[in-house]
Short mmCIF file of C-alpha atoms and ligand atoms in Angstrom, two decimals:
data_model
loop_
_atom_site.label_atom_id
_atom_site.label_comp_id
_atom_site.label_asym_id
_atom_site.label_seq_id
_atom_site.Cartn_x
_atom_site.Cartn_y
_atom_site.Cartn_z
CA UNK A 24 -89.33 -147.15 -58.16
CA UNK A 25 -85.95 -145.66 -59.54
CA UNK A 26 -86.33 -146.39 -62.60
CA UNK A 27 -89.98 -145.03 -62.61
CA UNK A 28 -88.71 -141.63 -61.54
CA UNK A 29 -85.85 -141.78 -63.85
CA UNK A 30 -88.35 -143.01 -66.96
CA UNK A 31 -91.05 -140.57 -65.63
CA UNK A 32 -87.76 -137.51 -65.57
CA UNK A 33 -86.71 -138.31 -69.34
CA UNK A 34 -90.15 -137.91 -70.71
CA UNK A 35 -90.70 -134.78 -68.92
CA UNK A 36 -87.54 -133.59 -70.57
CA UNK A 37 -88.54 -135.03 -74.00
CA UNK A 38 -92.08 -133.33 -73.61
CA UNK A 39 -89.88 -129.80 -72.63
CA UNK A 40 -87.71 -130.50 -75.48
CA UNK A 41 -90.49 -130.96 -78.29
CA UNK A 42 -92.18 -127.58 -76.53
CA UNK A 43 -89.12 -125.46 -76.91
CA UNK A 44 -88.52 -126.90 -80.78
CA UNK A 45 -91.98 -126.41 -81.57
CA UNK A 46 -91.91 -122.44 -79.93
CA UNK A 47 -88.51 -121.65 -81.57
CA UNK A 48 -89.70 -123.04 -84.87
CA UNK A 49 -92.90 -120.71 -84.65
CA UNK A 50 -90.72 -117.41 -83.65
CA UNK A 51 -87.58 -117.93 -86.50
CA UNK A 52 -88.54 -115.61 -88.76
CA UNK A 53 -88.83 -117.11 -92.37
CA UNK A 54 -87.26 -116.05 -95.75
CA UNK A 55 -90.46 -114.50 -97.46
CA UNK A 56 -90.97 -117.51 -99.83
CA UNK A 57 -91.45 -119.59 -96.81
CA UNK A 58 -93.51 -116.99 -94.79
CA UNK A 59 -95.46 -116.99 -97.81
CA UNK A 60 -95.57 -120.29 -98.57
CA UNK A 61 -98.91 -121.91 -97.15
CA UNK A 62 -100.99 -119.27 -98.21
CA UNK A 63 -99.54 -119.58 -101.51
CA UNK A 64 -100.91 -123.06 -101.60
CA UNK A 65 -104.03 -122.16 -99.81
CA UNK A 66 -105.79 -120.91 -102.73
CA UNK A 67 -109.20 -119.98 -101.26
CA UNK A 68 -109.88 -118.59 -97.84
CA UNK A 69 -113.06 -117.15 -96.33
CA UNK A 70 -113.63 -113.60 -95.68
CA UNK A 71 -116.49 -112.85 -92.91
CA UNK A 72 -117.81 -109.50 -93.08
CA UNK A 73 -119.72 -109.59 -89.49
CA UNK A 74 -120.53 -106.28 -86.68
CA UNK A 75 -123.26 -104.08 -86.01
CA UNK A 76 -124.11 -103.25 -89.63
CA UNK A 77 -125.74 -106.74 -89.82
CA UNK A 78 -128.32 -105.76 -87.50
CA UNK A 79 -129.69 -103.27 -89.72
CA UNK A 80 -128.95 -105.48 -92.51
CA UNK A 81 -129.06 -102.78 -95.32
CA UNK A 82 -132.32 -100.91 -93.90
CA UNK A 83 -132.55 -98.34 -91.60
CA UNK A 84 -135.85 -96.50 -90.69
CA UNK A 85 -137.68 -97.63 -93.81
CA UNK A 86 -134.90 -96.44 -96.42
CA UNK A 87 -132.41 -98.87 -98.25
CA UNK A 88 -129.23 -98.88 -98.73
CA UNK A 89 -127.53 -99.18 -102.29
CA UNK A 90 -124.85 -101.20 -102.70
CA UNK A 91 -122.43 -102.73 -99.86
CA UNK A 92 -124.71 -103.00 -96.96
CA UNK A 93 -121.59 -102.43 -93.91
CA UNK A 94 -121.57 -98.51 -95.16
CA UNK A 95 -124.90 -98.10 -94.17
CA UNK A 96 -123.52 -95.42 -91.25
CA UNK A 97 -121.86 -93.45 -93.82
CA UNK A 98 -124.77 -94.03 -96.75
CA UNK A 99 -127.72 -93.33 -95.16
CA UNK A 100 -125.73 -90.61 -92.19
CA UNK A 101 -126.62 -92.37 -89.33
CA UNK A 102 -125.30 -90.03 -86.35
CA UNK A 103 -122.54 -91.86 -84.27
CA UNK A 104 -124.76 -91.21 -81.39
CA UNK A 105 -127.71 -93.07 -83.55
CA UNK A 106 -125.27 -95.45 -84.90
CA UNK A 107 -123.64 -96.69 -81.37
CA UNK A 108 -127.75 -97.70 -80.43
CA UNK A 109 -127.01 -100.91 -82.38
CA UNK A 110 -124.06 -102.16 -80.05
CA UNK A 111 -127.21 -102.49 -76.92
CA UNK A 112 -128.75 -105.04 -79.95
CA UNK A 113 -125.65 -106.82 -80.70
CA UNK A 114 -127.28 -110.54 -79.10
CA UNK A 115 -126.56 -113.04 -81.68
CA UNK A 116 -126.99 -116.15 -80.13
CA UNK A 117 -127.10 -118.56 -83.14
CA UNK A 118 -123.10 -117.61 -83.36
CA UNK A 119 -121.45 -121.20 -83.34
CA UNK A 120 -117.41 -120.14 -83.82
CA UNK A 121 -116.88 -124.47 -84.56
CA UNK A 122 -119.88 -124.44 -87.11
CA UNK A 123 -118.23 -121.17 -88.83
CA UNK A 124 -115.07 -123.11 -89.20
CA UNK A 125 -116.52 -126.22 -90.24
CA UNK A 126 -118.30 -124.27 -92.52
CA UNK A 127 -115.00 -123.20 -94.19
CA UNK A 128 -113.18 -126.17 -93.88
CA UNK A 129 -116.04 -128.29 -95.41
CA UNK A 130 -115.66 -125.93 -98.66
CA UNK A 131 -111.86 -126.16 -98.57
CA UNK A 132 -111.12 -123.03 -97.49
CA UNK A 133 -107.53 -123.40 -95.63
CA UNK A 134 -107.99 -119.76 -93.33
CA UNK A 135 -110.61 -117.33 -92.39
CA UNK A 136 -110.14 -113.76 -92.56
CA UNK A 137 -112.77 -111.78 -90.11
CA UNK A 138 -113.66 -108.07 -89.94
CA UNK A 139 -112.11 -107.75 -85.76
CA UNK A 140 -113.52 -103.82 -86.98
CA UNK A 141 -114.67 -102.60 -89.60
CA UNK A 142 -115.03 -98.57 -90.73
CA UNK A 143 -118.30 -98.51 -88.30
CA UNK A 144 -115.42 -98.94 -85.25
CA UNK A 145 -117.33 -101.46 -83.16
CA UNK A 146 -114.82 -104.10 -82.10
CA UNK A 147 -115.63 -108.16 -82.15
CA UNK A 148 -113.22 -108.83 -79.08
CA UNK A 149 -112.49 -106.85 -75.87
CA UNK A 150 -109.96 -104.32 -76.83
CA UNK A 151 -108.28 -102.05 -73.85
CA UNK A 152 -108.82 -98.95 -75.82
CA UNK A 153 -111.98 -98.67 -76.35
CA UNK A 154 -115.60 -99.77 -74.42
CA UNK A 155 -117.18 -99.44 -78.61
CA UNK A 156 -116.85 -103.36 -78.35
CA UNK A 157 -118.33 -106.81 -78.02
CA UNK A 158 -117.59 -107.19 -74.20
CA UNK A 159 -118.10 -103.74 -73.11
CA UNK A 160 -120.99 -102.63 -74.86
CA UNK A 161 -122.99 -105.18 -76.22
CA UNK A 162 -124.93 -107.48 -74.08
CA UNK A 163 -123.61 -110.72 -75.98
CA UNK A 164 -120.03 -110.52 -74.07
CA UNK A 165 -118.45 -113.04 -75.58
CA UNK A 166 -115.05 -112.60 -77.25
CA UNK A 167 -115.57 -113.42 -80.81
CA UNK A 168 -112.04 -113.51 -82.03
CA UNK A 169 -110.87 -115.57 -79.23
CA UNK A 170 -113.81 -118.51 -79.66
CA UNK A 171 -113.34 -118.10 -83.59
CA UNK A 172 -109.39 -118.40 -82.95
CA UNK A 173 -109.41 -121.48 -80.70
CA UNK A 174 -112.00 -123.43 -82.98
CA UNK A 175 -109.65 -122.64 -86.04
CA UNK A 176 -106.30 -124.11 -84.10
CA UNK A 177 -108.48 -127.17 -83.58
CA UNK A 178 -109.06 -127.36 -87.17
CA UNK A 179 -106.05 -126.12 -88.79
CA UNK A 180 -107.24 -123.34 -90.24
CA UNK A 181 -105.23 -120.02 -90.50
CA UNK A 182 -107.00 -117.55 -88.74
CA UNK A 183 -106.53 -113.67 -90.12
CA UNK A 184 -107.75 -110.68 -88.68
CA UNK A 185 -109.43 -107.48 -91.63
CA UNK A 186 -108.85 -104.43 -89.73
CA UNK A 187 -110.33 -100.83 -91.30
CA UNK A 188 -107.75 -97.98 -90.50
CA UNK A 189 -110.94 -95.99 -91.13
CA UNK A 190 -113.22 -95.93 -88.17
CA UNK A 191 -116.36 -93.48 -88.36
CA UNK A 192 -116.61 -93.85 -84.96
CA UNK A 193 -113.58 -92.89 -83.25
CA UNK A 194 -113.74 -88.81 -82.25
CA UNK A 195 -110.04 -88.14 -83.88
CA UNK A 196 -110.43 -90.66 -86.88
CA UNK A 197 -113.22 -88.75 -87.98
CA UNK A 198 -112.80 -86.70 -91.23
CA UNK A 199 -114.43 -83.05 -89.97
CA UNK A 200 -116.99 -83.14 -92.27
CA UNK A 201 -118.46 -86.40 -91.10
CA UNK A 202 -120.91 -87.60 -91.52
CA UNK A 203 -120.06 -86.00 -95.44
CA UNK A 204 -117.50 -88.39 -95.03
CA UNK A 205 -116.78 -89.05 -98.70
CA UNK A 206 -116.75 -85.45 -99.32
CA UNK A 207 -114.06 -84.88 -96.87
CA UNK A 208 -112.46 -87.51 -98.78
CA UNK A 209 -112.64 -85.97 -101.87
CA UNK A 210 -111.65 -82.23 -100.79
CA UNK A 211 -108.00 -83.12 -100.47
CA UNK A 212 -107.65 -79.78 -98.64
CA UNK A 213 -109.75 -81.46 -96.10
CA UNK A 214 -107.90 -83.21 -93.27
CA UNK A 215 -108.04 -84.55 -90.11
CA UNK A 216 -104.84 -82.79 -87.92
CA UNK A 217 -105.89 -85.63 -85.19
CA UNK A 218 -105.78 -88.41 -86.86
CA UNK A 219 -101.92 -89.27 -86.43
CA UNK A 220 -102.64 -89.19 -82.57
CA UNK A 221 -105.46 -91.64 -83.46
CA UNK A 222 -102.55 -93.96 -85.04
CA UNK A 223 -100.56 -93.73 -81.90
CA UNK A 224 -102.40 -94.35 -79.54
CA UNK A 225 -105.61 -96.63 -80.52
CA UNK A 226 -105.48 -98.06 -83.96
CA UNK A 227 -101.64 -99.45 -82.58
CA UNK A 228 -102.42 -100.78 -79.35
CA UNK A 229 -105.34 -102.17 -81.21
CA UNK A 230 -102.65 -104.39 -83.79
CA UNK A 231 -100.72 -104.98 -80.93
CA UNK A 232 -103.92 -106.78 -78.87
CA UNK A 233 -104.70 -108.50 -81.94
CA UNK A 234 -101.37 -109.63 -82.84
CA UNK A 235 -100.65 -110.76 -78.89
CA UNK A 236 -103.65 -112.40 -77.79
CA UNK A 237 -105.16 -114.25 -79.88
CA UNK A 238 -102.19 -116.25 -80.90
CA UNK A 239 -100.57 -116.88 -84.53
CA UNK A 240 -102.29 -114.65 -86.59
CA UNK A 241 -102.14 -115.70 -90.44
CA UNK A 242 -102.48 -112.36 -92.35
CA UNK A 243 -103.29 -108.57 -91.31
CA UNK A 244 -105.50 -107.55 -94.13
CA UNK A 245 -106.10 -104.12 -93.82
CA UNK A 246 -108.35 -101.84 -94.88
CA UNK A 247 -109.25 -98.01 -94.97
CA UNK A 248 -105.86 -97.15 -97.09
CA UNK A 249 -107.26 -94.62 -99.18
CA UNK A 250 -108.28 -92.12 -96.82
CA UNK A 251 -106.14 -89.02 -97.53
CA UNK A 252 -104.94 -88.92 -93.12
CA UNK A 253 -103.30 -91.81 -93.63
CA UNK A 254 -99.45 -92.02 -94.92
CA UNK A 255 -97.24 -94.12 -96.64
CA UNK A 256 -94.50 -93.27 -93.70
CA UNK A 257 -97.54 -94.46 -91.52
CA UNK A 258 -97.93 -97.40 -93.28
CA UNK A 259 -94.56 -98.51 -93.52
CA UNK A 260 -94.10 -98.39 -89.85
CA UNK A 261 -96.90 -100.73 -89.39
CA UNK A 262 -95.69 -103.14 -91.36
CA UNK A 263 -92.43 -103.08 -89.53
CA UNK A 264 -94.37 -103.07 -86.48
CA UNK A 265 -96.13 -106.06 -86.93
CA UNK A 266 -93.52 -108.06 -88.62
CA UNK A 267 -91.95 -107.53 -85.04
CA UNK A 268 -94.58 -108.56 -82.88
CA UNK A 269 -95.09 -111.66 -85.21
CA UNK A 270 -92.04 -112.11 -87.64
CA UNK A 271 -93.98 -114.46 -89.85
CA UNK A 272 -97.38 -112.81 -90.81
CA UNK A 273 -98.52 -111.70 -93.73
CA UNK A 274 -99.82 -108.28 -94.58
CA UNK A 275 -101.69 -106.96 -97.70
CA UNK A 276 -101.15 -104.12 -99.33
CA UNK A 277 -103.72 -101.92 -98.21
CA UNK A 278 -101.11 -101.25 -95.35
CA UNK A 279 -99.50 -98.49 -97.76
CA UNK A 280 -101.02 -96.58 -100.00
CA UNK A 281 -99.49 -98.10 -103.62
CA UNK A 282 -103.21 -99.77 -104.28
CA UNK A 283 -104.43 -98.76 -107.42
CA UNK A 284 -107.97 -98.75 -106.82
CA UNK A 285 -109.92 -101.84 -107.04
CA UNK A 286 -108.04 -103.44 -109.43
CA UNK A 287 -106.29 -103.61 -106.42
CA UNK A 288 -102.08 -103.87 -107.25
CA UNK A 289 -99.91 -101.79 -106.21
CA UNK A 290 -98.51 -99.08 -109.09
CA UNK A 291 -94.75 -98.85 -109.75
CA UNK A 292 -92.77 -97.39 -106.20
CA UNK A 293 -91.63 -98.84 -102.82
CA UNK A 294 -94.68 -99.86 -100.76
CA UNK A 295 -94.82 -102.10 -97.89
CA UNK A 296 -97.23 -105.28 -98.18
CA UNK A 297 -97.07 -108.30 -99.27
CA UNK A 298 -99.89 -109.46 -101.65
CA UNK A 299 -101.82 -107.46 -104.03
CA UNK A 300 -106.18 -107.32 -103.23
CA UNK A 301 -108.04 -106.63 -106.45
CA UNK A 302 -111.68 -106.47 -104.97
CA UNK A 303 -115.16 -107.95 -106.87
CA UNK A 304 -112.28 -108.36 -109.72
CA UNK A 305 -110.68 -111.09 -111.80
CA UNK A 306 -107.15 -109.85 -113.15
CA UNK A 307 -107.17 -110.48 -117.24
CA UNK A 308 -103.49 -112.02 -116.79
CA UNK A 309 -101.45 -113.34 -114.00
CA UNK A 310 -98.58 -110.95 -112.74
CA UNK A 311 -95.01 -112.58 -112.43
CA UNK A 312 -93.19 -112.55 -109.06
CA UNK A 313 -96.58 -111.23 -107.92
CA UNK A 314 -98.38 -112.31 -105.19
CA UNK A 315 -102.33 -111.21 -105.55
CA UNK A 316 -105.91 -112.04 -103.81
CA UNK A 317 -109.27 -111.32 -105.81
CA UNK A 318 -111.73 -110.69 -102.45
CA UNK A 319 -115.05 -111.55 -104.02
CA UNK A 320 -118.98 -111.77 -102.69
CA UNK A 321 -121.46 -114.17 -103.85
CA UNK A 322 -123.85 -111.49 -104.05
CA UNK A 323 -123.77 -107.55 -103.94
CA UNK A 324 -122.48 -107.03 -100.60
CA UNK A 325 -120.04 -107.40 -98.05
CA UNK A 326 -122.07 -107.60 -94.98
CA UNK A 327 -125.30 -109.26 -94.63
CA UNK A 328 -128.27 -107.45 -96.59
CA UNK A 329 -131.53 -109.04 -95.55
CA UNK A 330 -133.14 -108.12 -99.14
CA UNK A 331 -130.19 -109.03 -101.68
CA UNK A 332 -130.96 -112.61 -102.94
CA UNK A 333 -128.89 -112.26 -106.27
CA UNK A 334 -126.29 -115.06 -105.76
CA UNK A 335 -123.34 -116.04 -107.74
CA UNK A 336 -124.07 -119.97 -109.17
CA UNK A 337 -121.91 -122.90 -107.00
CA UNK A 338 -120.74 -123.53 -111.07
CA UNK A 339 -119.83 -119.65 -111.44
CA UNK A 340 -118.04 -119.64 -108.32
CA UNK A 341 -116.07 -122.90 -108.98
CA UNK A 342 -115.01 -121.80 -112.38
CA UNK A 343 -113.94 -118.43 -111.22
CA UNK A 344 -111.18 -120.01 -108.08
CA UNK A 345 -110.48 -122.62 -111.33
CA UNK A 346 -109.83 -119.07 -113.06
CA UNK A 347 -107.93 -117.56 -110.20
CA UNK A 348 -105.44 -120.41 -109.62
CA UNK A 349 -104.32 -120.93 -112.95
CA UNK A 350 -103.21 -117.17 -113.00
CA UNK A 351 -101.25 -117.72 -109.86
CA UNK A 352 -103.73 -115.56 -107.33
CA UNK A 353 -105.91 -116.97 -104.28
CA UNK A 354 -109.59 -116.47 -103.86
CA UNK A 355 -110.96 -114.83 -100.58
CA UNK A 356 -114.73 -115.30 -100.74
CA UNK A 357 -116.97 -113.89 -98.94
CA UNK A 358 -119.97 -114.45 -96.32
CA UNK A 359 -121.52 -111.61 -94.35
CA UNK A 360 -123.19 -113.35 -91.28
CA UNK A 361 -126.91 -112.12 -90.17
CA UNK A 362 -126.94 -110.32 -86.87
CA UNK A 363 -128.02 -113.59 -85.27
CA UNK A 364 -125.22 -115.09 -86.28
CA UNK A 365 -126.27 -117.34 -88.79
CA UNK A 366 -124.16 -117.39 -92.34
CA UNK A 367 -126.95 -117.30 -94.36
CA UNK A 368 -128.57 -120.27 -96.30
CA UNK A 369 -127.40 -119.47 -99.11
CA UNK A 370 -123.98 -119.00 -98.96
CA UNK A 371 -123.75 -122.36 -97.04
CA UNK A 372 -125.16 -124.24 -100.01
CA UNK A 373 -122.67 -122.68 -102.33
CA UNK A 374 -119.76 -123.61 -99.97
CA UNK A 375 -120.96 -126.89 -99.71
CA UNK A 376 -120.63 -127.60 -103.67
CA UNK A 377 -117.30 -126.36 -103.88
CA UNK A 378 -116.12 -128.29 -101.10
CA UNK A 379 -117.79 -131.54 -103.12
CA UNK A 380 -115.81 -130.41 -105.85
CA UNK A 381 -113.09 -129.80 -104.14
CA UNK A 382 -112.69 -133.06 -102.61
CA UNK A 383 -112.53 -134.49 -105.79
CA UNK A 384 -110.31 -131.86 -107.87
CA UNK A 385 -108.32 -130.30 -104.73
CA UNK A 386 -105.07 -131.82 -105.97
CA UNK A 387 -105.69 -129.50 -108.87
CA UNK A 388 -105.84 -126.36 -107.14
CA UNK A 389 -103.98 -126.59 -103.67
CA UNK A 390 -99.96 -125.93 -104.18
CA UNK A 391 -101.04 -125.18 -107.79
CA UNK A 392 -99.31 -122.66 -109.47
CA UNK A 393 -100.07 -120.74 -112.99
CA UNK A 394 -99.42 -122.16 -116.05
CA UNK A 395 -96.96 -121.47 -118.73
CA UNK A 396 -99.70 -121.98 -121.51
CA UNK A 397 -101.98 -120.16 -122.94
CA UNK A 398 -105.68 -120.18 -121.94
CA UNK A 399 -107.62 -122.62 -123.60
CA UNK A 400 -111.43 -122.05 -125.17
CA UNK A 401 -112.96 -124.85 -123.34
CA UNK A 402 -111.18 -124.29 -119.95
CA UNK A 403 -107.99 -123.55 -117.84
CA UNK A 404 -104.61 -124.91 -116.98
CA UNK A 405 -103.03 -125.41 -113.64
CA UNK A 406 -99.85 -126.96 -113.20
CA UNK A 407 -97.05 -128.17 -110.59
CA UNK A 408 -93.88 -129.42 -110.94
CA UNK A 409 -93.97 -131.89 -113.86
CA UNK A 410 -97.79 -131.96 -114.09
CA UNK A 411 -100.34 -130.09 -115.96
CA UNK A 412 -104.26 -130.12 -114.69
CA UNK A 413 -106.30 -129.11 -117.89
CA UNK A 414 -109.80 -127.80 -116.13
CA UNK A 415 -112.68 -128.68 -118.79
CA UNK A 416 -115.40 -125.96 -118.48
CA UNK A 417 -117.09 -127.15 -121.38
CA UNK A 418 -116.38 -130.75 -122.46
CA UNK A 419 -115.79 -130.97 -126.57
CA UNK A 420 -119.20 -133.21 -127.54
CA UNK A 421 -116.57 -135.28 -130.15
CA UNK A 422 -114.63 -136.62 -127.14
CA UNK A 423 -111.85 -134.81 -128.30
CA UNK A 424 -109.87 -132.23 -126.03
CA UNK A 425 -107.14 -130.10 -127.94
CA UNK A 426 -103.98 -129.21 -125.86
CA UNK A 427 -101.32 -127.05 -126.03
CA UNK A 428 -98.77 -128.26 -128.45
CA UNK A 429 -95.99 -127.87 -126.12
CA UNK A 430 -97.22 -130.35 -123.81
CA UNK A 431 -95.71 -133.76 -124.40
CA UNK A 432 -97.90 -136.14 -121.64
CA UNK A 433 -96.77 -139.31 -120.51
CA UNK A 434 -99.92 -140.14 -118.68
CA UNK A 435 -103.59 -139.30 -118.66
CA UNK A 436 -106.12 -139.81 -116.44
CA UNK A 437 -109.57 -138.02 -114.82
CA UNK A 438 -109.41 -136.93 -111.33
CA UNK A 439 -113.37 -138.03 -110.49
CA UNK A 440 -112.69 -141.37 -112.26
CA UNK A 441 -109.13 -142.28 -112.64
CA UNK A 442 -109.53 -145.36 -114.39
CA UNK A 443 -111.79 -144.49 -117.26
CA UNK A 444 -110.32 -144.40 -120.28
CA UNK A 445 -108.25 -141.26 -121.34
CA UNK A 446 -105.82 -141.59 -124.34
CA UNK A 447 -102.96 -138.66 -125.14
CA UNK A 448 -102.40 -138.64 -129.42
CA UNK A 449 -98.86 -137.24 -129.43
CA UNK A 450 -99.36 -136.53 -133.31
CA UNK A 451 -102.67 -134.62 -132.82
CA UNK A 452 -101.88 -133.40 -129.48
CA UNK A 453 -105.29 -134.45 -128.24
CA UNK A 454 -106.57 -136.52 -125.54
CA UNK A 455 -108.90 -138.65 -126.39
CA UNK A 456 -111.76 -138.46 -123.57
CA UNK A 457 -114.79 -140.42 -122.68
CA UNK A 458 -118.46 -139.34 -122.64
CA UNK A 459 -118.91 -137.05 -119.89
CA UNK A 460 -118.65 -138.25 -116.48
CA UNK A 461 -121.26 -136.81 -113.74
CA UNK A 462 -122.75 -133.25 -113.33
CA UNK A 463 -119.29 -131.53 -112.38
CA UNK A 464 -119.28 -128.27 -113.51
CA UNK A 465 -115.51 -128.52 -113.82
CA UNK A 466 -113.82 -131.83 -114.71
CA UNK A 467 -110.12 -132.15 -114.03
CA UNK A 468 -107.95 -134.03 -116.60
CA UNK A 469 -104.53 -134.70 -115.22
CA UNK A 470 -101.47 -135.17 -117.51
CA UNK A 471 -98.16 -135.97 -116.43
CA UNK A 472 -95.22 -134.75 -118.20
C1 GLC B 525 -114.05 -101.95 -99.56
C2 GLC B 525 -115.20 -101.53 -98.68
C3 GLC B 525 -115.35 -102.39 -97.50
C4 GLC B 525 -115.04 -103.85 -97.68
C5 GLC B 525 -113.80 -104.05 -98.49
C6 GLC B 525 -113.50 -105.50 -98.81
O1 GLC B 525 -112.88 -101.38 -99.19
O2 GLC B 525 -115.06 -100.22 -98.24
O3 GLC B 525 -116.61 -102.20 -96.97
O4 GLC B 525 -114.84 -104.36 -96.43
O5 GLC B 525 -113.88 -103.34 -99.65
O6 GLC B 525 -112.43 -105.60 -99.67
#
């Protein structure tokens, strides 16, 4: 009976002692190459581009929108009070938060990255500030960001919250000349004298729900930076802000205001944030010491557009995070759910063949840095310490694959099939390959140095 107690007493302790390790090891804050580190790694995320906007799904009262379907408020001047209509339809009751994340995982993806609001100002969870939200005004009430949250812990995927420091739908974030939004943009002379009261007291209780309650948040990405209201000082203190509430998230740099446009890093000065976003872009080069993310869609738009079908190929997309890694960025791509609730077909299929591919070439790309060499014509390189992945986009009909002539390999072998026959020719500096193996768009020839 003693000894019961006494056993029963040391593994409550044990079981405290793990829980305070594991709480303290969450709340040290990190140097920034460790904060940094697993999304370094990560490579590819998802983004989700998901609210009311994906009810109308690029059409509104027989007209179309061009372009990215989530600005259809602002593009086709749909009157807040018009606008707001769409929260009463907000139902979608296909929305499966553990079939989104399997979705993600199944393609690789290591975190998800979800519009919580997006310039339209409806809210996906139940924030204090505001009834323009999931719970209060919509008759779903379910709290998106907390079932999406949970089902990523469960899988071990990073969740990250997109939040737009533009909101059309806020009364003192709204340029004056809404809905001429863009041309209050434009008119620098044009401002907003509200819009700091705005940032005190809803857009940062807002961060502050998001970074308390839904637990470890992976990255803030923000957008909305451009918008003439908003200041550097402004987005300095958020950074600091957030970095206090959770010491060990990441931010982008649409926090400040150093983006250069879509190409998306930040010009010479002293911004806060801590990757670079080009958007629907491919850098030409790498950037030393930089840390980037190209956010790209498979088709035309960010949120779901019931009448764009013009999708990027599973090969294109595979190529292009191939393309990506080896210049040392990560690849956020995108899906913009239907109103439903449903990531379209589409997309689904295309996640799928990465994730095949991925399963067989991961080691290639996951904790895979740039390469020192220079791009070859029938691929890419990857490398990590003391290994280079040569990616073959087009696989040399002779058998023979030229390589730099700085590599000196030691070993050679395929990642789908690693023992077919692969041969290094020090003299040549070629490696001798089979016929090609499979369909792969992408085959993966490892050589250790
Ligand atoms: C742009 C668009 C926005 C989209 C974002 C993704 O800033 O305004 O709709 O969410 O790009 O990077």
């Amino acid at each position: 009976m003693k000894r019961k107690k006494i056993f029963g007493l040391l593994v409550l302790m044990a079981v405290m002692l793990s829980s305070v390790a594991q709480s303290s090891e969450v709340k040290q804050p990190l140097s920034d190459d460790e904060r940094m580190e697993w999304w370094r790694d990560a490579g590819f995320g998802m983004f989700i581009h998901w609210g009311l906007y994906s009810i109308p799904a690029g059409e509104y009262k027989g007209q179309r929108v061009k372009g990215i379907a989530e600005w259809i408020m602002e593009k086709l001047d749909i009157p807040v009070a018009e606008y707001e209509k769409f929260a009463a339809q907000f139902n979608p009751v296909k929305f499966d938060a553990d079939e989104w994340v399997a979705i993600a995982k199944n393609a690789g993806m290591k975190y998800i990255v979800i519009t919580t609001k997006h310039h339209d100002g409806f809210c996906l969870w139940d924030s204090k500030v505001t009834d323009y939200d999931v719970i209060d005004a919509s008759p779903f009430k379910r709290d998106i960001l907390d079932e999406l949250a949970e089902a990523c812990r469960r899988e071990g995927i990073k969740m990250c919250f997109y939040y737009s420091i533009v909101d059309w739908h806020h009364p003192q974030a709204q340029a004056p000349l809404y809905p001429n939004y863009n041309a209050g943009q434009k008119d620098k002379s044009v401002f907003n004298p509200e819009f700091p009261e705005y940032f005190e007291n809803y857009l940062k209780p807002q961060i502050k729900e998001l970074l308390t309650e839904y637990g470890d948040v992976g990255v803030v990405w923000f957008d909305g930076d451009w918008i003439p209201d908003y200041t550097t000082e402004m987005g300095k203190e958020l950074y600091a802000f957030i970095r206090e509430l959770q010491p060990n998230t990441i931010v982008n740099n649409r926090v400040d205001k150093g983006r250069q446009g879509m190409a998306g890093l930040n010009r010479e000065g002293n911004f806060a944030g801590d990757f670079g976003t080009p958007e629907k872009e491919v850098p030409d080069t790498g950037f030393e010491g930089v840390d980037w993310e190209s956010c790209i869609t498979m088709n035309h738009t960010w949120g779901y557009k019931h009448f764009d079908h013009d999708w990027k190929s599973s090969e294109y997309l595979i190529e292009m995070l191939v393309e990506i890694v080896s210049k040392g960025g990560n690849l956020l791509l995108n899906v913009g759910p239907t109103g439903e609730g449903e990531i379209p077909q589409p997309s689904v299929e295309r996640l799928e063949e990465m994730g095949a591919w991925l399963k067989v070439n991961g080691e290639a790309i996951y904790g895979a840095k740039a390469s020192p060499y220079a791009k070859p014509d029938w691929g890419r390189y990857t490398a990590k310490d003391g290994v280079i992945y040569a990616h073959v986009y087009d696989w040399p009909e002779d058998g023979v694959l030229p390589i730099d002539g700085a590599i000196k390999a030691k070993r050679v072998s395929l990642l789908a099939e690693p023992k077919s026959k692969v041969s290094f020719d020090a003299k040549k500096g070629t490696i001798a390959l089979p016929s090609k193996v499979g369909d792969s768009p992408v085959t993966v020839v490892k050589i250790e140095l």
